[in-house]
Amino acid sequence: MIIVSTAVASSVAEGAGREFVWSWVDHMGGSGMGESHGTSDNAHLRAVLDSVKSHPGAEPLMVESGSSVLAEQWNVGRGSGRLAAEVVGLDDCLLAELGDVVAKRTGPVKVRWARGEVLSHYQAKAAQLAACSTTVRQEIRGTLASC
């Protein structure tokens, strides 16, 4: 089984609304990250989507997510390891894309909620990666703004 832990860190970009940096770390040393605007649940959704895309194949995949909404809807929604068709607060296009990626993957995908402060070692690593990326982005913005 492949286990992937995801995390999200937020920063406020002046005039641009809420910005989130998401990341994932698998338990074999791989990682990925990106940025998202909007809600933290959608940032978690992007992290799960990218982690599933990055782990194709038949081996079972377990994703730890900090989003209780995402994990609950995954497990309750269809009972077959897929999200409900409409989930309040989550981007429908991202949900559809995740559904397509999971459908094309030959192995099962499970999403588990990693509760608040109860972080696994890998969830903490993913959180560090997201926080570090947020800090770097803020420093770059500050440098560019002063030019």
XYZ file of N, CA and C in Angstrom:
441
model
N 0.846 -1.183 0.000
C 0.000 0.000 0.000
C 0.887 1.241 0.000
N 0.533 2.200 -0.824
C 1.205 3.496 -0.850
C 0.435 4.422 0.082
N 1.150 5.103 0.971
C 0.509 6.054 1.880
C 1.044 7.441 1.578
N 0.130 8.390 1.402
C 0.482 9.774 1.101
C -0.182 10.673 2.133
N 0.578 11.619 2.674
C 0.050 12.591 3.632
C 0.014 13.960 2.970
N -1.090 14.683 3.142
C -1.228 16.008 2.536
C -1.320 17.081 3.612
N -1.009 18.316 3.214
C -1.108 19.450 4.141
C -1.345 20.722 3.344
N -1.833 21.742 4.048
C -2.109 23.046 3.446
C -1.615 24.125 4.398
N -1.016 25.171 3.844
C -0.623 26.348 4.631
C -1.205 27.560 3.925
N -1.633 28.553 4.691
C -2.252 29.723 4.065
C -1.400 30.960 4.239
N -1.588 31.875 3.292
C -0.987 33.201 3.383
C -1.966 34.159 2.731
N -1.900 35.394 3.110
C -2.798 36.384 2.522
C -1.985 37.246 1.575
N -2.295 37.138 0.304
C -1.635 37.973 -0.697
C -2.421 39.273 -0.803
N -1.745 40.392 -0.696
C -2.439 41.679 -0.718
C -3.254 41.836 -1.995
N -4.531 42.119 -1.819
C -5.414 42.372 -2.949
C -5.836 41.141 -3.720
N -5.298 39.991 -3.370
C -5.598 38.786 -4.151
C -6.479 37.798 -3.402
N -6.905 38.126 -2.195
C -7.724 37.198 -1.431
C -6.874 36.147 -0.748
N -7.498 35.072 -0.344
C -6.810 34.027 0.411
C -6.064 33.098 -0.527
N -4.828 32.852 -0.232
C -3.995 31.961 -1.032
C -3.514 30.820 -0.148
N -3.486 29.622 -0.710
C -3.036 28.449 0.027
C -1.939 27.752 -0.754
N -0.990 27.209 -0.042
C 0.007 26.334 -0.633
C -0.309 24.936 -0.118
N -0.436 23.986 -1.023
C -0.717 22.613 -0.627
C 0.513 21.755 -0.910
N 0.610 20.651 -0.210
C 1.721 19.730 -0.441
C 1.299 18.308 -0.100
N 2.050 17.372 -0.619
C 1.885 15.981 -0.234
C 3.270 15.354 -0.112
N 3.366 14.375 0.762
C 4.604 13.627 0.963
C 4.212 12.161 1.030
N 4.836 11.330 0.174
C 4.534 9.906 0.311
C 5.554 9.280 1.257
N 5.254 8.113 1.726
C 6.068 7.485 2.754
C 7.278 6.773 2.165
N 7.540 7.015 0.867
C 8.723 6.460 0.207
C 9.704 7.561 -0.178
N 9.373 8.822 0.134
C 10.296 9.926 -0.138
C 9.858 10.889 -1.224
N 8.803 10.586 -1.951
C 8.323 11.495 -2.991
C 7.518 12.637 -2.399
N 7.397 13.723 -3.147
C 6.600 14.857 -2.672
C 6.153 15.716 -3.844
N 5.187 16.574 -3.576
C 4.709 17.519 -4.571
C 4.050 18.683 -3.870
N 3.956 19.815 -4.569
C 3.274 20.972 -3.989
C 2.799 21.899 -5.086
N 1.912 22.807 -4.704
C 1.371 23.791 -5.629
C 0.616 24.838 -4.840
N -0.053 25.723 -5.549
C -0.818 26.749 -4.843
C -2.241 26.797 -5.343
N -3.108 27.326 -4.500
C -4.534 27.367 -4.775
C -5.116 28.623 -4.147
N -6.156 29.149 -4.745
C -6.860 30.305 -4.192
C -8.260 29.855 -3.800
N -8.808 30.435 -2.747
C -10.173 30.101 -2.343
C -10.238 29.586 -0.930
N -10.644 28.309 -0.786
C -10.834 27.734 0.549
C -9.768 26.684 0.851
N -9.573 26.425 2.126
C -8.599 25.396 2.509
C -9.068 24.013 2.065
N -10.382 23.766 2.076
C -10.880 22.461 1.625
C -10.557 22.225 0.155
N -10.664 23.270 -0.678
C -10.297 23.115 -2.085
C -8.796 22.932 -2.252
N -7.998 23.561 -1.401
C -6.547 23.347 -1.445
C -6.227 21.896 -1.076
N -6.920 21.357 -0.065
C -6.742 19.943 0.292
C -7.168 19.053 -0.877
N -8.241 19.423 -1.546
C -8.711 18.662 -2.705
C -7.646 18.646 -3.797
N -7.014 19.789 -4.048
C -5.930 19.846 -5.041
C -4.763 18.945 -4.640
N -4.432 18.935 -3.342
C -3.335 18.084 -2.862
C -3.665 16.611 -3.079
N -4.897 16.219 -2.768
C -5.314 14.829 -2.976
C -5.296 14.498 -4.465
N -5.824 15.391 -5.295
C -5.833 15.174 -6.745
C -4.417 14.964 -7.267
N -3.487 15.837 -6.893
C -2.116 15.721 -7.377
C -1.448 14.448 -6.863
N -1.734 14.079 -5.622
C -1.119 12.859 -5.085
C -1.645 11.614 -5.797
N -2.923 11.599 -6.135
C -3.480 10.446 -6.861
C -2.913 10.402 -8.282
N -2.816 11.560 -8.940
C -2.216 11.610 -10.282
C -0.772 11.108 -10.259
N -0.064 11.408 -9.180
C 1.354 11.057 -9.073
C 1.586 9.605 -8.669
N 0.528 8.894 -8.331
C 0.641 7.494 -7.911
C -0.360 6.627 -8.682
N -0.173 6.498 -10.001
C -1.074 5.652 -10.789
C -0.752 4.173 -10.531
N -1.608 3.328 -10.993
C -1.298 1.904 -10.908
C -2.263 1.108 -10.059
N -1.875 -0.137 -9.817
C -2.755 -1.084 -9.142
C -2.560 -1.134 -7.629
N -1.441 -0.624 -7.133
C -1.197 -0.700 -5.689
C -2.187 0.186 -4.938
N -2.799 -0.328 -3.868
C -3.739 0.487 -3.094
C -3.079 1.776 -2.605
N -3.865 2.851 -2.603
C -3.375 4.166 -2.195
C -4.227 4.687 -1.045
N -3.577 5.069 0.051
C -4.247 5.676 1.206
C -3.734 7.106 1.310
N -4.647 8.075 1.282
C -4.279 9.482 1.393
C -4.787 10.022 2.723
N -3.882 10.599 3.521
C -4.244 11.261 4.774
C -4.493 12.729 4.455
N -5.674 13.235 4.793
C -6.023 14.625 4.505
C -6.426 15.350 5.778
N -6.073 16.617 5.857
C -6.476 17.448 6.981
C -7.879 17.999 6.836
N -8.535 17.713 5.719
C -9.890 18.201 5.469
C -10.914 17.146 5.886
N -11.642 17.432 6.964
C -12.672 16.485 7.399
C -13.796 16.408 6.374
N -14.118 17.532 5.732
C -15.170 17.557 4.708
C -14.817 16.607 3.572
N -13.611 16.706 3.079
C -13.164 15.862 1.976
C -13.165 14.387 2.381
N -12.600 14.077 3.526
C -12.528 12.681 3.966
C -13.914 12.096 4.227
N -14.785 12.855 4.882
C -16.144 12.368 5.153
C -16.892 12.096 3.857
N -16.837 13.031 2.923
C -17.559 12.858 1.672
C -16.979 11.727 0.846
N -15.691 11.511 0.951
C -15.061 10.404 0.227
C -15.609 9.081 0.744
N -15.636 8.952 2.054
C -16.021 7.682 2.668
C -17.523 7.452 2.710
N -18.314 8.514 2.804
C -19.762 8.391 2.904
C -20.418 8.532 1.533
N -19.860 9.420 0.703
C -20.451 9.805 -0.578
C -20.966 8.682 -1.434
N -20.119 7.779 -1.820
C -20.551 6.724 -2.726
C -20.273 5.329 -2.193
N -19.522 5.267 -1.112
C -19.224 3.963 -0.538
C -18.284 3.116 -1.377
N -17.957 3.593 -2.576
C -17.083 2.815 -3.447
C -15.718 3.476 -3.580
N -15.368 4.321 -2.615
C -14.074 4.984 -2.681
C -14.067 6.178 -3.602
N -15.215 6.817 -3.768
C -15.304 8.010 -4.617
C -16.124 9.058 -3.902
N -15.953 10.292 -4.314
C -16.684 11.395 -3.697
C -18.119 11.465 -4.180
N -18.960 12.052 -3.352
C -20.332 12.325 -3.767
C -20.287 13.292 -4.947
N -21.296 13.277 -5.791
C -21.309 14.110 -6.992
C -21.232 15.599 -6.671
N -21.935 16.038 -5.660
C -21.900 17.448 -5.278
C -21.572 17.548 -3.800
N -20.526 18.276 -3.488
C -20.122 18.470 -2.101
C -20.064 19.969 -1.863
N -20.874 20.446 -0.937
C -20.922 21.875 -0.649
C -19.544 22.361 -0.222
N -19.073 23.427 -0.865
C -17.791 24.022 -0.510
C -16.610 23.505 -1.303
N -16.794 22.450 -2.075
C -15.702 21.928 -2.887
C -15.953 22.230 -4.356
N -14.899 22.521 -5.084
C -14.957 22.887 -6.495
C -15.433 21.695 -7.336
N -16.550 21.873 -8.038
C -17.135 20.787 -8.836
C -16.197 20.291 -9.933
N -15.456 21.205 -10.565
C -14.524 20.809 -11.632
C -13.393 19.947 -11.076
N -12.868 20.336 -9.901
C -11.814 19.534 -9.272
C -12.349 18.170 -8.854
N -13.585 18.148 -8.342
C -14.199 16.872 -7.960
C -14.347 15.955 -9.168
N -14.788 16.528 -10.286
C -14.955 15.736 -11.508
C -13.605 15.204 -11.993
N -12.581 16.059 -11.942
C -11.247 15.625 -12.368
C -10.727 14.513 -11.464
N -10.922 14.662 -10.158
C -10.491 13.622 -9.225
C -11.246 12.321 -9.495
N -12.543 12.429 -9.751
C -13.330 11.244 -10.081
C -12.797 10.528 -11.309
N -12.416 11.295 -12.336
C -11.853 10.709 -13.560
C -10.515 10.026 -13.293
N -9.653 10.697 -12.529
C -8.329 10.142 -12.230
C -8.461 8.842 -11.436
N -9.356 8.833 -10.459
C -9.565 7.630 -9.645
C -10.158 6.510 -10.499
N -11.086 6.849 -11.387
C -11.716 5.836 -12.244
C -10.696 5.179 -13.178
N -9.703 5.938 -13.625
C -8.677 5.407 -14.533
C -7.600 4.620 -13.794
N -7.504 4.815 -12.492
C -6.498 4.122 -11.683
C -7.000 2.708 -11.405
N -6.148 1.708 -11.585
C -6.605 0.330 -11.400
C -6.669 -0.088 -9.933
N -5.896 0.554 -9.078
C -5.919 0.233 -7.649
C -6.884 1.119 -6.887
N -7.347 0.645 -5.721
C -8.286 1.429 -4.918
C -7.619 2.642 -4.260
N -8.431 3.671 -3.991
C -7.972 4.887 -3.320
C -8.861 5.118 -2.104
N -8.252 5.312 -0.960
C -8.972 5.647 0.273
C -8.458 6.989 0.769
N -9.344 7.764 1.388
C -8.954 9.034 1.995
C -9.311 8.963 3.471
N -8.340 9.295 4.317
C -8.528 9.250 5.766
C -8.318 10.653 6.317
N -9.176 11.055 7.241
C -9.028 12.359 7.877
C -7.968 12.257 8.965
N -6.962 13.100 8.890
C -5.951 13.207 9.945
C -6.387 14.368 10.821
N -6.935 14.069 11.973
C -7.542 15.083 12.843
C -6.574 16.161 13.286
N -7.020 17.395 13.143
C -6.356 18.586 13.652
C -4.922 18.461 14.097
N -4.723 18.382 15.393
C -3.378 18.380 15.963
C -2.746 16.989 16.028
N -3.455 15.973 15.586
C -2.930 14.612 15.639
C -2.272 14.305 14.298
N -1.051 14.795 14.124
C -0.353 14.634 12.854
C 0.574 13.424 12.888
N 0.566 12.671 11.798
C 1.549 11.606 11.655
C 2.889 12.266 11.316
N 3.945 11.498 11.381
C 5.275 12.004 11.029
C 5.268 12.586 9.611
N 4.623 11.892 8.690
C 4.614 12.340 7.300
C 3.687 13.529 7.087
N 2.619 13.592 7.848
C 1.730 14.750 7.759
C 2.486 15.994 8.236
N 3.289 15.828 9.277
C 4.108 16.942 9.771
C 5.124 17.371 8.714
N 5.708 16.401 7.984
C 6.652 16.735 6.912
C 5.944 17.498 5.788
N 4.738 17.068 5.447
C 3.973 17.765 4.408
C 3.631 19.179 4.866
N 3.271 19.332 6.137
C 2.958 20.658 6.681
C 4.188 21.559 6.649
N 5.360 21.002 6.968
C 6.604 21.774 6.899
C 6.872 22.230 5.474
N 6.666 21.344 4.515
C 6.898 21.672 3.111
C 5.978 22.799 2.663
N 4.704 22.719 3.012
C 3.750 23.770 2.637
C 4.093 25.088 3.320
N 4.427 25.036 4.608
C 4.762 26.258 5.346
C 6.026 26.906 4.796
N 7.014 26.099 4.474
C 8.260 26.619 3.907
C 7.988 27.297 2.567
N 7.182 26.664 1.740
C 6.845 27.242 0.440
C 6.092 28.555 0.598
N 5.198 28.631 1.574
C 4.459 29.868 1.833
C 5.409 30.979 2.241
N 6.350 30.666 3.118
C 7.327 31.659 3.575
C 8.169 32.158 2.416
N 8.640 31.252 1.580
C 9.454 31.636 0.424
C 8.644 32.523 -0.512
N 7.391 32.171 -0.764
C 6.553 32.972 -1.654
C 6.324 34.368 -1.087
N 6.138 34.485 0.235
C 5.944 35.796 0.853
C 7.205 36.637 0.715
N 8.382 36.025 0.899
C 9.635 36.755 0.771
C 9.842 37.227 -0.659
N 9.512 36.383 -1.623
C 9.649 36.772 -3.031
C 8.702 37.918 -3.345
N 7.448 37.826 -2.873
C 6.490 38.906 -3.091
C 7.007 40.217 -2.512
N 7.548 40.144 -1.294
C 8.071 41.342 -0.650
C 9.213 41.950 -1.442
N 10.087 41.099 -1.974
C 11.213 41.574 -2.768
C 10.729 42.214 -4.056
N 9.786 41.559 -4.720
C 9.277 42.099 -5.981
C 8.508 43.392 -5.761
N 7.761 43.457 -4.654
C 6.970 44.653 -4.373
C 7.863 45.852 -4.101
N 9.063 45.615 -3.585
C 9.946 46.738 -3.262
C 10.745 47.221 -4.461
N 10.672 46.543 -5.593
C 11.429 46.956 -6.790
C 10.806 48.150 -7.477
